[in-house]
Coordinates of C-alpha atoms and ligand atoms in Angstrom, one line a residue:
X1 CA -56.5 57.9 -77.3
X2 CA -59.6 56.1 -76.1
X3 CA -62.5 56.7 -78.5
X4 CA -64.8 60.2 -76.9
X5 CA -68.5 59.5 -76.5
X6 CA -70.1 61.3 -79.6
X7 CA -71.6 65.2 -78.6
X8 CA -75.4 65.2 -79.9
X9 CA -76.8 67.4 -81.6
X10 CA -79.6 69.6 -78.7
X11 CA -83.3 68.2 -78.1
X12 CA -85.4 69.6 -80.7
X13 CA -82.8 71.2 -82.8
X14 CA -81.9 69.9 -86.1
X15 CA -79.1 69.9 -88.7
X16 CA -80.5 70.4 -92.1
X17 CA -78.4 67.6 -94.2
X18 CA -77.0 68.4 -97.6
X19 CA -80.1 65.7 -98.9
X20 CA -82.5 68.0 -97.3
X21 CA -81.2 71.5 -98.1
X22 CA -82.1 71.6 -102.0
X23 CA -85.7 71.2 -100.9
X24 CA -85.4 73.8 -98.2
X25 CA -83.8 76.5 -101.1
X26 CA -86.3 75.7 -103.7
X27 CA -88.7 76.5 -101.2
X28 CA -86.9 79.8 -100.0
X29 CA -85.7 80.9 -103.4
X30 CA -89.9 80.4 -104.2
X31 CA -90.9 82.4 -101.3
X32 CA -88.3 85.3 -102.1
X33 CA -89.4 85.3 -105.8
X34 CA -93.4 85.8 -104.5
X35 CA -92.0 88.4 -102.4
X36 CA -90.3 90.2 -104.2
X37 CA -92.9 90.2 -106.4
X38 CA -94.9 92.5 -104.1
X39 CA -92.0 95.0 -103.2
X40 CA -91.0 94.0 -100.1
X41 CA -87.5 94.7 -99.2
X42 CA -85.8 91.6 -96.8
X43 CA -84.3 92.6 -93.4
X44 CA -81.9 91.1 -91.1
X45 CA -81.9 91.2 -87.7
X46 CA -79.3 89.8 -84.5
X47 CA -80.5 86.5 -83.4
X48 CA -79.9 87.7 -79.8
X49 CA -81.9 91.1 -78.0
X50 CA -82.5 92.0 -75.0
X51 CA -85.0 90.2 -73.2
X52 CA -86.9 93.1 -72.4
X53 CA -88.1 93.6 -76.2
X54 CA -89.8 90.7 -75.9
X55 CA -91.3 91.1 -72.7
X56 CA -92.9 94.3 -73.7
X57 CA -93.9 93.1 -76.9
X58 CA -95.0 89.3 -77.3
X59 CA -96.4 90.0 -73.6
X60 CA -95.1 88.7 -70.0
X61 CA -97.5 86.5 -69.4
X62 CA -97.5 84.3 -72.6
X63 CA -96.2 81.0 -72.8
X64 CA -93.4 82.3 -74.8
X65 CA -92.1 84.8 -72.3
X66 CA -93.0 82.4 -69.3
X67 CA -92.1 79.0 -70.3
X68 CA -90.6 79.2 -73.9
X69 CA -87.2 81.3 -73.8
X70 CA -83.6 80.9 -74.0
X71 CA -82.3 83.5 -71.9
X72 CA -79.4 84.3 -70.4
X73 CA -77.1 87.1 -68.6
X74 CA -74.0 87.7 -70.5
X75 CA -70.7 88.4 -69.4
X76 CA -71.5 92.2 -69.0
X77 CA -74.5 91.4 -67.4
X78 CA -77.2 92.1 -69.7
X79 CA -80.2 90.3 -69.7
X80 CA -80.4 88.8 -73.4
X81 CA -83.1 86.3 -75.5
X82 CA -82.6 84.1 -78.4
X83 CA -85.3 85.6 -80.7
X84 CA -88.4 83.3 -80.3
X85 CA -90.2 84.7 -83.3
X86 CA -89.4 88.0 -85.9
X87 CA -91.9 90.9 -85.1
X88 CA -90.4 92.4 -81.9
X89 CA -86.7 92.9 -83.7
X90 CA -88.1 94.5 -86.7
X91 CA -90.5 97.1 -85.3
X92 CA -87.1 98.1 -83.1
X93 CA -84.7 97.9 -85.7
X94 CA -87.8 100.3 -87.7
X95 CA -88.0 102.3 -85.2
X96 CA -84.4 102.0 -84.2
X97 CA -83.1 103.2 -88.0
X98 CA -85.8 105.7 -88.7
X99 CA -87.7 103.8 -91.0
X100 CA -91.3 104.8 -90.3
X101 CA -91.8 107.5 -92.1
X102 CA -93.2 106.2 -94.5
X103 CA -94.8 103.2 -95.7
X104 CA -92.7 99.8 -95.6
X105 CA -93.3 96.3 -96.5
X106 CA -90.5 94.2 -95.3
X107 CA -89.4 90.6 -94.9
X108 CA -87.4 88.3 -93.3
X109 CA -86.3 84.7 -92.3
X110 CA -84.0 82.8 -90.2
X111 CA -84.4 80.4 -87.0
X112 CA -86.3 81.3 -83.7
X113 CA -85.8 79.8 -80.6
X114 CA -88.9 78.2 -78.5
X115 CA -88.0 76.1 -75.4
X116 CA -91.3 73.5 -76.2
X117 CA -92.1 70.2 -75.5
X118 CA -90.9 69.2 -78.8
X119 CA -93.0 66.8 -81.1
X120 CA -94.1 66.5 -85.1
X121 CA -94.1 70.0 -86.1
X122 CA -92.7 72.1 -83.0
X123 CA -89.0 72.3 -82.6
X124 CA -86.9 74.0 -80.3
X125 CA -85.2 75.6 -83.2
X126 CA -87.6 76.3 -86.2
X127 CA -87.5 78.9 -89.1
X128 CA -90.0 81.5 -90.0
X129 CA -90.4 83.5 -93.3
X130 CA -92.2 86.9 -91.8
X131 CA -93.4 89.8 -93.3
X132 CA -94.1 92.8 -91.3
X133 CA -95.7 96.2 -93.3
X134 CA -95.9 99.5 -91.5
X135 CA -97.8 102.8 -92.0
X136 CA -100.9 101.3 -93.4
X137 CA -103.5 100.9 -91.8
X138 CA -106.8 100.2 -94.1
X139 CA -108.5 96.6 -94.7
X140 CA -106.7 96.8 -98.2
X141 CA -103.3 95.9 -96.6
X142 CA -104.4 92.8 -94.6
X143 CA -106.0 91.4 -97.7
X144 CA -102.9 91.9 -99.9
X145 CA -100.4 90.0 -96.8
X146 CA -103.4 87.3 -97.4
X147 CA -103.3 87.7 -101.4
X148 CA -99.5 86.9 -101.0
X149 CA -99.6 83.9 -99.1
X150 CA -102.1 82.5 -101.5
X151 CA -99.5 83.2 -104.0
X152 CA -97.1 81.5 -101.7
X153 CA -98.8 78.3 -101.5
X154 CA -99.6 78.2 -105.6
X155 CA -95.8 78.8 -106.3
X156 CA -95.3 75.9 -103.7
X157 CA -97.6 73.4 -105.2
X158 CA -99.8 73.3 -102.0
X159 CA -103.2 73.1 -101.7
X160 CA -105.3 71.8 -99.2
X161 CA -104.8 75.2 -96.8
X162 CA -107.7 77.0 -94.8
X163 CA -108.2 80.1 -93.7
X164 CA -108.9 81.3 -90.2
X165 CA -109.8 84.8 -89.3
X166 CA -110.9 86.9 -86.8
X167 CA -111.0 90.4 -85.2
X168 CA -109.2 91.4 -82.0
X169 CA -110.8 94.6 -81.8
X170 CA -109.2 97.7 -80.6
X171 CA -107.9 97.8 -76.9
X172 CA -111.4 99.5 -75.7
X173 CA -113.1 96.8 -77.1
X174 CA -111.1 94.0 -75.5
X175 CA -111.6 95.6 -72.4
X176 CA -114.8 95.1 -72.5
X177 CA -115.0 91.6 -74.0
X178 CA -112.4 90.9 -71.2
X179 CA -114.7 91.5 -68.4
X180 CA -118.1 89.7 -70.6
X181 CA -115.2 87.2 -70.9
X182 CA -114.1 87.1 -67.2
X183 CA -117.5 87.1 -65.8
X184 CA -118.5 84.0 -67.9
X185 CA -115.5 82.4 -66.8
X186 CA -115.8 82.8 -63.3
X187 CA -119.0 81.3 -63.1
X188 CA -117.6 77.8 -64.4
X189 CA -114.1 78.6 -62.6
X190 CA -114.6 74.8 -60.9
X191 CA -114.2 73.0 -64.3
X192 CA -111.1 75.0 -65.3
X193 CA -107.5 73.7 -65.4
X194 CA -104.7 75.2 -63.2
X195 CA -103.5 77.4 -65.5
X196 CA -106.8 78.7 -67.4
X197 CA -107.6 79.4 -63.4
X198 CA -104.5 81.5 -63.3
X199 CA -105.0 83.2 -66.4
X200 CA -108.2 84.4 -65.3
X201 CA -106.4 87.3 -63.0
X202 CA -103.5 87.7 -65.8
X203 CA -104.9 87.4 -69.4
X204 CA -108.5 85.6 -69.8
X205 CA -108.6 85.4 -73.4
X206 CA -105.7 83.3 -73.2
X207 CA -108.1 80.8 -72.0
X208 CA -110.0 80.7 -75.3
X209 CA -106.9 79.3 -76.8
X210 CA -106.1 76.5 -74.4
X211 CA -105.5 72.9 -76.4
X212 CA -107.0 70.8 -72.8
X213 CA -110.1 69.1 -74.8
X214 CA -111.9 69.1 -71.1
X215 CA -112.6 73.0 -71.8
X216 CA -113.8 72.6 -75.2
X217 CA -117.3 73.1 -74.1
X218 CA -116.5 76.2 -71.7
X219 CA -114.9 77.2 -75.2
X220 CA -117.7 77.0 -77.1
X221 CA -120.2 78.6 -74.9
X222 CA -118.1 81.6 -74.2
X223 CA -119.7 85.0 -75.5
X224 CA -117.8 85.9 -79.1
X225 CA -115.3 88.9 -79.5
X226 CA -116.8 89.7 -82.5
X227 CA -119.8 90.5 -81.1
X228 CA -118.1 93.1 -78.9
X229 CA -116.1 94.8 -81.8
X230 CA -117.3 99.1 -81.9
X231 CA -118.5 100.2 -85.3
X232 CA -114.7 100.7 -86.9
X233 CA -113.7 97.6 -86.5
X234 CA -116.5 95.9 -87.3
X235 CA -116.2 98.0 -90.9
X236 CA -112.7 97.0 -91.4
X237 CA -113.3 93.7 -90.7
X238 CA -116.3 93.6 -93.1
X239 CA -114.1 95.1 -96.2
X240 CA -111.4 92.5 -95.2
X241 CA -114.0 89.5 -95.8
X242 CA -115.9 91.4 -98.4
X243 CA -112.4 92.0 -100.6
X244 CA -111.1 88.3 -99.1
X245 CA -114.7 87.4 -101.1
X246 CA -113.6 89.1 -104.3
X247 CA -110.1 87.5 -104.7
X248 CA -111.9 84.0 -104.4
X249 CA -109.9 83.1 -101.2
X250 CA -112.2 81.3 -99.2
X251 CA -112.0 81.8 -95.5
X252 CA -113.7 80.7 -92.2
X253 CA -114.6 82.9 -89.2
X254 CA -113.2 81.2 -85.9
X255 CA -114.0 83.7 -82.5
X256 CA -111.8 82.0 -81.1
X257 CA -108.6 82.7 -82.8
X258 CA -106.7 84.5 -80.6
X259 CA -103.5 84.0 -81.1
X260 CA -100.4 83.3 -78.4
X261 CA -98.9 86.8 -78.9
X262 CA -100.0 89.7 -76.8
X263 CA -99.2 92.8 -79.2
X264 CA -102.4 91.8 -82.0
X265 CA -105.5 94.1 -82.8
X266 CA -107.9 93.9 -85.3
X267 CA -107.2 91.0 -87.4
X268 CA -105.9 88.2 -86.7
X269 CA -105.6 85.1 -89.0
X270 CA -104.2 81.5 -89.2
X271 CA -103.5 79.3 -92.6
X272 CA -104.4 75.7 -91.1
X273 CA -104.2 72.1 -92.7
X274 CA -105.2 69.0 -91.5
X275 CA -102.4 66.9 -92.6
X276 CA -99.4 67.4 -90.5
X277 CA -101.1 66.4 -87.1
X278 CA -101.6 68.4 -84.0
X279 CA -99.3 71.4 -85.5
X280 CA -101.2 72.2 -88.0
X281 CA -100.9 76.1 -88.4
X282 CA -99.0 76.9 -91.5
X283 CA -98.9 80.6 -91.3
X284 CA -100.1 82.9 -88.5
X285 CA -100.1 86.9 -88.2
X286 CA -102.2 89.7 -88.3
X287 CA -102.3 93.5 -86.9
X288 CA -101.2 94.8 -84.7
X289 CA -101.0 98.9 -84.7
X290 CA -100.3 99.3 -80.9
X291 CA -97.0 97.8 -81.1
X292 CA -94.6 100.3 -82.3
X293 CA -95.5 103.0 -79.7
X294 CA -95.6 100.4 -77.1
X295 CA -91.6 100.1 -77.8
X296 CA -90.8 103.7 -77.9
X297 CA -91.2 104.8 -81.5
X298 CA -94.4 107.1 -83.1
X299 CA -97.9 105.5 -83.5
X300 CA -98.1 103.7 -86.6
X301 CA -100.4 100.4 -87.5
X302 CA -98.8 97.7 -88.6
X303 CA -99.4 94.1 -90.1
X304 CA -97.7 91.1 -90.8
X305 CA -97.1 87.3 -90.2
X306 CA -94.7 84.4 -90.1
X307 CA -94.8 81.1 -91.4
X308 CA -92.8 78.0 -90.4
X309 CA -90.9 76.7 -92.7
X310 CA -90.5 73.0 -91.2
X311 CA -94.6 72.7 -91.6
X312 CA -94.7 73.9 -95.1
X313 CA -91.4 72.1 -96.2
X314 CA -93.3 68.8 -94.5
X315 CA -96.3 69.7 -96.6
X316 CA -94.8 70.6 -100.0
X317 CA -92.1 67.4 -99.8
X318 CA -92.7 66.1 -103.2
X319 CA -90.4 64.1 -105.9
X320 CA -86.7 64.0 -105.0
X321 CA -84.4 66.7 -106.2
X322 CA -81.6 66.4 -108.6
X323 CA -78.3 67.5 -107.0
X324 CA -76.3 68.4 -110.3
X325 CA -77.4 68.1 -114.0
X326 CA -74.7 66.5 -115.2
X327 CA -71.9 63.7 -114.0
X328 CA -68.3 63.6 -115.8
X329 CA -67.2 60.5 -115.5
X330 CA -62.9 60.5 -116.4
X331 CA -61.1 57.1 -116.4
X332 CA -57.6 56.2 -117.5
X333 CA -53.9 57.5 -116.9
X334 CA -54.5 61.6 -118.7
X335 CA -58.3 61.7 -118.3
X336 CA -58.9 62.3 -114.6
X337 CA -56.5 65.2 -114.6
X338 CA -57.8 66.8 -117.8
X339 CA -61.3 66.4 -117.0
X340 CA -61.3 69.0 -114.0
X341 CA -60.1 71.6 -116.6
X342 CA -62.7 70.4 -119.2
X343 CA -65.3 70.8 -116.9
X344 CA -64.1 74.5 -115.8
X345 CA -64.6 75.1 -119.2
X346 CA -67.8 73.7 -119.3
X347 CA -68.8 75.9 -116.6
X348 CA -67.7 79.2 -118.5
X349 CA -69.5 78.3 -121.5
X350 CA -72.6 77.7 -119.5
X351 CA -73.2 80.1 -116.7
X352 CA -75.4 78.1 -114.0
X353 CA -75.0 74.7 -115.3
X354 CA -74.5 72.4 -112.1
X355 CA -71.8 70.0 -113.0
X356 CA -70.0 67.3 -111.0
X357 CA -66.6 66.3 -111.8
X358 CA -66.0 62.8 -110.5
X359 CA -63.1 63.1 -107.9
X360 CA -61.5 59.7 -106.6
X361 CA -60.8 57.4 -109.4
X362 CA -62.3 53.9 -109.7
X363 CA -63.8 52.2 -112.6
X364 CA -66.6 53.2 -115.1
X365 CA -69.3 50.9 -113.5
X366 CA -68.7 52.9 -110.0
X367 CA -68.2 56.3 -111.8
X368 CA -71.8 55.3 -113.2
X369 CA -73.5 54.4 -110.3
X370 CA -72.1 57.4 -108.3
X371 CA -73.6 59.9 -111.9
X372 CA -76.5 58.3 -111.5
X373 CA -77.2 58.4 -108.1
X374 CA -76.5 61.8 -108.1
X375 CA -79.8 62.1 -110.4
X376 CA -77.7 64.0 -113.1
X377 CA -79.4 63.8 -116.3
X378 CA -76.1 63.2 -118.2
X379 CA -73.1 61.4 -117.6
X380 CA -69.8 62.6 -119.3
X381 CA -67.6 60.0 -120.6
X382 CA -63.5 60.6 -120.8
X383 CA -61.4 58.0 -121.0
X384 CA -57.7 58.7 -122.4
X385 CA -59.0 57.7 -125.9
X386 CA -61.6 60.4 -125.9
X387 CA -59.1 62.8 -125.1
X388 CA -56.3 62.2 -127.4
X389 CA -59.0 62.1 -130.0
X390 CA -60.1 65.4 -128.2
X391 CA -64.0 63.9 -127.9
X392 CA -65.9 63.0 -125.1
X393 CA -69.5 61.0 -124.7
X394 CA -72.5 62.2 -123.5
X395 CA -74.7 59.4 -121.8
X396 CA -78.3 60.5 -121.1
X397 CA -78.7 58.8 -117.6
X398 CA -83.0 59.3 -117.4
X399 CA -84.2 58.3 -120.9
X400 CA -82.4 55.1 -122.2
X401 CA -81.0 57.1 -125.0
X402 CA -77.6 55.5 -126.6
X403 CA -74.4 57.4 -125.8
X404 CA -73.2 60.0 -128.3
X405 CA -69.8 61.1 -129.4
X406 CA -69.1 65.0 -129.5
X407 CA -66.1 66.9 -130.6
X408 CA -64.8 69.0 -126.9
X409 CA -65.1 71.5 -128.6
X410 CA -68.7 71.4 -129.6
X411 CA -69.5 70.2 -125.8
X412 CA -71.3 73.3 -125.2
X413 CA -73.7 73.6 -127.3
X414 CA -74.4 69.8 -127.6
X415 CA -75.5 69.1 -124.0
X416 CA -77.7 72.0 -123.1
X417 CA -80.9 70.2 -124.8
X418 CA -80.0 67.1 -123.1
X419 CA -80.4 68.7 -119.9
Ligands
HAM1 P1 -96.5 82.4 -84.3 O1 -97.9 82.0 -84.4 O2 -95.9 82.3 -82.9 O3 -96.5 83.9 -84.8 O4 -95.6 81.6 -85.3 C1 -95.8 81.7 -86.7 C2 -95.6 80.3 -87.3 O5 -94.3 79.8 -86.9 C3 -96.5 79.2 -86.8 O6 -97.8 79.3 -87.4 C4 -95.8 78.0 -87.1 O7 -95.9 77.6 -88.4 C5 -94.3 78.4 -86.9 N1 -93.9 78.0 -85.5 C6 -94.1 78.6 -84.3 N2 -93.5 77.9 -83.3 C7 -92.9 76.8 -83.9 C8 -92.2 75.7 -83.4 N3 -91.9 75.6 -82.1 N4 -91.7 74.8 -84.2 C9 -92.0 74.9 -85.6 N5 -92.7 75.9 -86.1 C10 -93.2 76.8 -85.3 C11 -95.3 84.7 -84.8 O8 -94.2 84.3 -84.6 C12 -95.6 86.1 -85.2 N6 -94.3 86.9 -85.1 C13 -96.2 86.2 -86.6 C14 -96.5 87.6 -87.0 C15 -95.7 88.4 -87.8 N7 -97.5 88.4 -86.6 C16 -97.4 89.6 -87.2 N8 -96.2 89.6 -87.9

């Protein structure tokens, strides 16, 4: 048969390579370690919903709703989504399985789906790590989703992260920044862009978050939310930057953080860097205590956030990881097929250790190469002479030590402090 064109792999969608992927777990094993850490329990959700749950939620006119979503009618004719981000499924499965009555911290991961122009940063796949905590509804709850990601980025190694914050108000209040908001807007509707024009009729505070440097200006002289918040949310937000003050995290105010998600109140914050480019939000989230009655279940305030786990994998890539901790190299006519038992019982003696049993043949000099290429710290040496003398050598591969002989039988115990 004539060789097929190769199929590709879809535009902005990525297969994480076995290189990549010890990274990636060090990083998620991390992050669950931190979470756990603070009680939350991890959920699961279905990749696929129905598109309404997004409408109703993230909002309709959005550019995730509008522009960004994979959606399709299936074969029963249901309108369905490819998730584009973690907060809508878990406030219905809460709400769906009874879960709100009483206080929950939960958390999740996985991929989410955005149809974007793709570029450094922004994928059409990505994955998040969220956590979304119902039931509470006090300052103290925002600043412990904030105390947690500070944790996050110490157990990563990263520093170099800011914080952004602001406050959304409650709906009465963004009313009535909306129209301030509108009125200032219409006066310089001539300079606007075609869609900051359109989304004076559908959502004007959109237009505060618009990237098009020719409104930057318009941006800055636009009258400040926080100026508008009522007398309870200007308290909460106070004890949040008062306690933020306390735990030493150092934040700055930006009244213009408004996020790209419709369902936020209150607070709202961003953990930014400046060295991945022009996607340089870490982690985003925030309140949002309207949400769960606006999809059918009782009142109850709610907070959370996601971060993306290509940005902070990009930020935390550091020295290479090592795949295995230790190589066993087997040459000769008996040795290859007794080392795959020896190294079974290598494996029961020592619970955990990662150990790679050369598979293949070929001489010492390639067994070698392969052990240390691997980045094992230790090679294992059988050759038939070893093993009808019932010893085997232990090579330390990083530290120009000389190779050793051990008795098999004392294997286990020698090579744990080589590793
Ligand atoms: P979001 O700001 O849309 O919020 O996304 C959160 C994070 O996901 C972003 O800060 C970014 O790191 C990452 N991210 C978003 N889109 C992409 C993309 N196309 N490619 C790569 N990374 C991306 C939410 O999704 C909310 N559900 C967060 C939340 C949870 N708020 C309350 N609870």
């Amino acid at each position: 048969m004539a060789r097929q064109t190769p199929i590709r792999a879809i535009r902005g969608m990525h297969d994480l390579l076995p290189d990549e992927s010890g990274r990636w777990q060090q990083v998620e094993d991390r992050a669950r370690a931190v979470l756990e850490g603070y009680g939350y329990q991890e959920m699961r959700t279905p990749l696929v919903e129905v598109s309404e749950l997004f409408k109703r939620s993230i909002g309709e006119v959005t550019d995730i709703v509008e522009k960004e979503m994979y959606s399709f009618e299936d074969r029963g004719g249901d309108q369905l989504s490819l998730r584009p981000e973690g907060t809508a499924s878990c406030v219905r499965a809460a709400i769906e399985h009874g879960l709100l009555d009483q206080p929950r911290r939960i958390w999740y991961r996985g991929p989410m789906f955005r149809r974007e122009r793709p570029q450094r940063g922004r994928y059409r796949q990505f994955h998040q790590i969220g956590v979304e905590v119902f039931g509470l509804s006090g300052p103290d709850i925002d600043l412990e989703v904030i105390l947690l990601t500070r944790r996050l980025w110490q157990a990563l190694g990263l520093d170099g992260l800011e914080l952004e914050l602001n406050s959304l108000g409650d709906s009465d209040e963004r009313a009535r920044y909306r129209s301030q908001l509108l009125d200032y807007l219409r006066a310089q509707e001539a300079q606007l862009d075609d869609d900051s024009r359109r989304r004076l009729e559908t959502n004007p505070l959109r237009v505060l978050d618009s990237k098009n440097p020719d409104l930057t200006e318009i941006i800055a002289g636009a009258p400040s939310l926080l100026d508008a918040l009522g007398e309870e949310s200007r308290a909460h937000f106070e004890a949040l930057c008062a306690g933020l003050e306390r735990a030493g995290i150092a934040y700055r105010i930006n009244p213009r953080l408004v996020r790209g998600l419709d369902y936020y109140n209150r607070t709202v914050f961003e953990w930014v860097t400046q060295s991945l480019g022009a996607q340089g939000t870490v982690c985003a989230g925030g309140r949002y205590d309207g949400l769960v009655e606006q999809l059918g279940g009782r009142a109850t305030p709610a907070v959370g956030f996601a971060l993306g786990l290509e940005r902070l994998i990009e930020l935390s890539a550091a020295e290479p990881l090592a795949r295995v901790d230790a190589y066993l190299i087997a040459v000769g006519e008996q040795a290859p097929a007794a080392a795959l038992q020896i190294a079974e019982r290598v494996r029961d003696a020592l619970p955990g250790i990662r150990l790679l049993c050369h598979c293949g043949g070929g001489s010492f000099k390639s067994q070698f190469k392969r052990a240390d290429r691997s980045g094992a710290r230790v090679a294992l040496v059988l050759g038939d002479d070893e093993l009808s003398a019932q010893r085997i050598g232990i090579k330390p591969l990083r530290s120009g030590e000389e190779q050793r002989d051990v008795a098999l039988s004392e294997l286990a115990e020698r090579l744990p402090p080589l590793l």
